[in-house]
XYZ file of N, CA and C in Angstrom:
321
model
N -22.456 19.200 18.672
C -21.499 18.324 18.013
C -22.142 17.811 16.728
N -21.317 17.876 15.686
C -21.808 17.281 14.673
C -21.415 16.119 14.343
N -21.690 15.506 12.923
C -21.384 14.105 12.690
C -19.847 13.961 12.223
N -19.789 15.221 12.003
C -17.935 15.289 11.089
C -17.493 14.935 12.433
N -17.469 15.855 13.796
C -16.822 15.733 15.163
C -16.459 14.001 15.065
N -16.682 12.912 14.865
C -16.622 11.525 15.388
C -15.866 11.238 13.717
N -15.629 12.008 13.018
C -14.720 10.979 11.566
C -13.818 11.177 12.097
N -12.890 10.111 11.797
C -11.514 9.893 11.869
C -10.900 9.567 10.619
N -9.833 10.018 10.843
C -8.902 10.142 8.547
C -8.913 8.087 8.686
N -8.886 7.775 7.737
C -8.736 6.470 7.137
C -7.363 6.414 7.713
N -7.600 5.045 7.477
C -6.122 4.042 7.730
C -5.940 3.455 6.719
N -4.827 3.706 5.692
C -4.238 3.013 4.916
C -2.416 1.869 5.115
N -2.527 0.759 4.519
C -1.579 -0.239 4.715
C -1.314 -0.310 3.310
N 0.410 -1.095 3.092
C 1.325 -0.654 2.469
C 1.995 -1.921 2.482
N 1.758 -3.152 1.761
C 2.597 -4.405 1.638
C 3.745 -4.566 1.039
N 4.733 -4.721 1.563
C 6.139 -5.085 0.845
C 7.158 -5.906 1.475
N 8.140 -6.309 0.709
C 8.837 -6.926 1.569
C 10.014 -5.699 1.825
N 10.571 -5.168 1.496
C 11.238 -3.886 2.157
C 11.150 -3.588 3.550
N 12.499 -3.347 3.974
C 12.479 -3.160 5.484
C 13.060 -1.249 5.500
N 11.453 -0.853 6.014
C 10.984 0.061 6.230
C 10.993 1.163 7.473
N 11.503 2.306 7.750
C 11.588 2.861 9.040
C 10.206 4.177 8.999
N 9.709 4.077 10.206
C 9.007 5.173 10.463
C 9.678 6.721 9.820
N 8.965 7.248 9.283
C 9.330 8.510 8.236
C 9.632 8.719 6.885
N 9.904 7.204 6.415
C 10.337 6.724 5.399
C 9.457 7.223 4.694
N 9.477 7.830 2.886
C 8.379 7.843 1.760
C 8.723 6.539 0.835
N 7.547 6.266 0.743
C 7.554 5.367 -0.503
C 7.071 5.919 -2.128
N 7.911 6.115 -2.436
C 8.071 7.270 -3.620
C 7.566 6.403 -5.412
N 7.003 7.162 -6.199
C 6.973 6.653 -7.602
C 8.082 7.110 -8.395
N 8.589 5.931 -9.014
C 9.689 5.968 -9.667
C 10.935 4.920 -8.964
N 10.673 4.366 -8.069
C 10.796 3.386 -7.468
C 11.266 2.068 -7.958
N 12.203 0.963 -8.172
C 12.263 -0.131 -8.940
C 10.835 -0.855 -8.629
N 10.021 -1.681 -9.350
C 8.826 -2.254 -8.915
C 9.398 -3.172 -8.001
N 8.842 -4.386 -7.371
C 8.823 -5.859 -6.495
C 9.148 -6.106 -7.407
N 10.117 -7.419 -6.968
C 10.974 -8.615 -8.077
C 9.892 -9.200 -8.965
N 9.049 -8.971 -9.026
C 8.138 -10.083 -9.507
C 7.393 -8.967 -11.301
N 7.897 -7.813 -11.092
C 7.517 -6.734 -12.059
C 8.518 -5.730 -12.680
N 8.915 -6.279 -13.528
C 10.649 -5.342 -13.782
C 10.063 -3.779 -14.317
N 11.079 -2.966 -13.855
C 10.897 -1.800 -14.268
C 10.591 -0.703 -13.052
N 10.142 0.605 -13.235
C 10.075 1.534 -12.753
C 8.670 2.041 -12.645
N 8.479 1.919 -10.821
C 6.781 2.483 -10.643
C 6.096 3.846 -10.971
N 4.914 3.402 -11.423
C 4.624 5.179 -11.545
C 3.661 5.354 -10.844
N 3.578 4.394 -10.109
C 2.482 4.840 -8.862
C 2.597 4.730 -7.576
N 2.206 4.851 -5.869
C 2.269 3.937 -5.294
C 0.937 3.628 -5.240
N 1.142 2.192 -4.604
C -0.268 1.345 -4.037
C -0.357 0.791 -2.847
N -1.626 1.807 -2.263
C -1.886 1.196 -0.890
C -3.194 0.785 -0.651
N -3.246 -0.062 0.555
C -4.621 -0.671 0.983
C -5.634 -0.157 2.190
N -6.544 0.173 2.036
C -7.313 -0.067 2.796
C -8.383 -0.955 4.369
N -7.244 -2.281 3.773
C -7.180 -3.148 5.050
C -6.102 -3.800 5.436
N -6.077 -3.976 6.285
C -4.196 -4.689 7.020
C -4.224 -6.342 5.938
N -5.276 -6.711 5.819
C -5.824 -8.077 5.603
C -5.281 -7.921 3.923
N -5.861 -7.144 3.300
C -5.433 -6.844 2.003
C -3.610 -6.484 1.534
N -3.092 -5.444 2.570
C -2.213 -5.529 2.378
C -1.015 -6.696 2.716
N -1.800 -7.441 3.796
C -0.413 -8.462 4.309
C -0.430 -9.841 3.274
N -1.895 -9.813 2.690
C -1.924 -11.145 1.448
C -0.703 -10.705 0.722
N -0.513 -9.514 0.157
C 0.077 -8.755 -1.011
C 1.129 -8.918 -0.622
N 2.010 -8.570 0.462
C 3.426 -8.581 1.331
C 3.642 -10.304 1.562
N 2.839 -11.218 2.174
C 3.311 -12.381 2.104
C 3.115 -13.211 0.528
N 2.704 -12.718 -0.438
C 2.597 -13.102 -1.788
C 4.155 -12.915 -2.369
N 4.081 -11.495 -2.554
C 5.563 -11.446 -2.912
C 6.611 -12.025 -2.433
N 6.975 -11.862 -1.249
C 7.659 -12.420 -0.116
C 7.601 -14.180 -0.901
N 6.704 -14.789 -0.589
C 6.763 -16.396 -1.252
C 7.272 -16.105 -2.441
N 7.373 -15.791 -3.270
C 8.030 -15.967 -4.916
C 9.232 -15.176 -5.112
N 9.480 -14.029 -4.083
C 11.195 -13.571 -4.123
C 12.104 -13.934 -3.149
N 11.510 -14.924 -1.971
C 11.874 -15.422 -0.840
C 12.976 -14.236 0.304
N 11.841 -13.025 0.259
C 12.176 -12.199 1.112
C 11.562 -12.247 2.299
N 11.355 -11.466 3.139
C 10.302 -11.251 4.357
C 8.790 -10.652 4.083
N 8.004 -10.540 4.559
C 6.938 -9.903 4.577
C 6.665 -8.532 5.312
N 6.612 -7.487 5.703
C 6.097 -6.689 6.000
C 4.883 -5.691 5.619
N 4.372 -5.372 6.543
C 3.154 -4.153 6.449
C 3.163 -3.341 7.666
N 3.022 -2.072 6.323
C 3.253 -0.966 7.169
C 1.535 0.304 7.416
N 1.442 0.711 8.237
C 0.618 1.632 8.176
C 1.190 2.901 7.437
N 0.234 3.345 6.621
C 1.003 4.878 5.457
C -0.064 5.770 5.206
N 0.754 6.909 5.345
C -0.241 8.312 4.573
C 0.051 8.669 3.523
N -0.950 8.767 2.668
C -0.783 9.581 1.494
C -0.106 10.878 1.598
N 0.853 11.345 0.721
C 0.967 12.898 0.758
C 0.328 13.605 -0.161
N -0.694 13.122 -1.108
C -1.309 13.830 -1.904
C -2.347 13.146 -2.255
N -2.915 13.424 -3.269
C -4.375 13.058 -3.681
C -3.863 11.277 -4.585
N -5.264 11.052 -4.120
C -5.208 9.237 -4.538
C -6.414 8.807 -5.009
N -7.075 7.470 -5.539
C -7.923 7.214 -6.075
C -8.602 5.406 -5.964
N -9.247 5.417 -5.735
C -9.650 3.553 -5.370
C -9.290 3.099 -7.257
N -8.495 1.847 -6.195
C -7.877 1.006 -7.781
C -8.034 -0.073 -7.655
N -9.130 -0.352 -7.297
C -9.563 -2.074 -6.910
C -10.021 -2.855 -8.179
N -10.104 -3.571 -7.729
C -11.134 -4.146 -8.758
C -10.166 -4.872 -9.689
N -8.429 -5.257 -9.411
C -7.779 -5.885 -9.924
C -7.583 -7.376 -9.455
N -6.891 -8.083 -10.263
C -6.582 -9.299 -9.628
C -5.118 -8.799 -9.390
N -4.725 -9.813 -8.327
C -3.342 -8.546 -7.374
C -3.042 -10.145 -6.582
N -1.706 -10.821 -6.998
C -1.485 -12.647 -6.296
C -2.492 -13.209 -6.397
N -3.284 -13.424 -7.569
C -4.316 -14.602 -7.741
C -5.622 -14.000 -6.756
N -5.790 -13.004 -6.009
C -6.834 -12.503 -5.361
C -7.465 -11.378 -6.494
N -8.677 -11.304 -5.981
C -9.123 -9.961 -6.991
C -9.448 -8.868 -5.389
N -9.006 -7.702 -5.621
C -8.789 -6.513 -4.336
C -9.598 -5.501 -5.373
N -10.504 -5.405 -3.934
C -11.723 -4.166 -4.198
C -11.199 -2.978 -2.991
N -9.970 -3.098 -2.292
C -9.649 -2.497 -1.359
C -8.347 -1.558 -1.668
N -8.146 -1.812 -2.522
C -6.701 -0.658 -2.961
C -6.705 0.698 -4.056
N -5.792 1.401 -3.073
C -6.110 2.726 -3.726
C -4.515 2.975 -4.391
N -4.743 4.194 -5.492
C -3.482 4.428 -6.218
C -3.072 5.652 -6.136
N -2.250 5.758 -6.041
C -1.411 7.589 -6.068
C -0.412 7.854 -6.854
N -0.330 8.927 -7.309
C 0.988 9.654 -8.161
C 1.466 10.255 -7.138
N 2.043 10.443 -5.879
C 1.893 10.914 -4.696
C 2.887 9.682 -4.014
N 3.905 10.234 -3.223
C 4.500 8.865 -2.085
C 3.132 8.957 -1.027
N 4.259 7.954 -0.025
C 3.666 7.125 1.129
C 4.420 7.461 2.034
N 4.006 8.333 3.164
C 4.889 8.275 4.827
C 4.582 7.124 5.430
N 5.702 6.520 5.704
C 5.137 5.212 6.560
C 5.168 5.904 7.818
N 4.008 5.467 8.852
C 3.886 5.931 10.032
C 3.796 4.745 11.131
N 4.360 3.565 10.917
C 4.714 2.450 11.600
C 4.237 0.888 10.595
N 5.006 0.497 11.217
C 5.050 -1.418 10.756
C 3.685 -2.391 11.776
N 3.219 -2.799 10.931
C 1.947 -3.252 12.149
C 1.936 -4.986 11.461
C-alpha cells in the first residue's frame, strides 16, 4: 500500500443564500449576490465549512435572505484565491474556477 492508497479528493463548500438541490451546477455567468451587481465570471468555493458559512451568513445579513452551505465539486480545473478580504474577513481558504460547481449536498 502506498501513501496515495489513504488520499481522499478534498472537500470543497459553497456559501450562498440560494436554495440549492443536490445536482444542481453553480455556473459562471450567473447574476452575482445582491451585494455585487452584475454578471459572475467565476465560481468561488471554500475549502472549509467555517469559511464558507461566514460568507453565506454575511450575505444573508445585508440582503436579509437565508444562509446556506453547500458541499461542491469542481467540474474543472480551479486555483487558490485567498488572500482576499471577503465580509470584512481576510480568507486564505478559497479557491476560484472558470468551471461550475455540482452541489453534492447542503451541510
Amino acid at each position: 500500500m502506498s501513501a496515495l492508497d489513504n488520499l481522499s479528493p478534498p472537500q470543497f463548500y459553497h456559501g450562498t443564500t440560494a436554495k440549492l438541490s443536490v445536482g444542481d451546477h453553480i455556473t459562471v455567468g450567473h447574476d452575482k449576490n445582491m451585494l455585487q451587481p452584475g454578471k459572475s465570471t467565476q465560481t468561488y468555493f471554500a475549502d472549509t465549512h467555517s469559511s464558507a458559512s461566514k460568507y453565506a451568513d454575511y450575505v444573508a445579513k445585508e440582503s436579509g435572505g437565508s444562509a446556506h452551505v453547500y458541499s461542491v465539486e469542481p467540474t474543472g480545473g480551479y486555483r487558490r484565491a485567498g488572500g482576499r478580504v471577503k465580509g470584512g474577513e481576510w480568507t486564505e481558504s478559497e479557491y476560484a474556477s472558470d468551471h461550475s460547481l455540482r452541489v453534492t449536498g447542503e451541510v
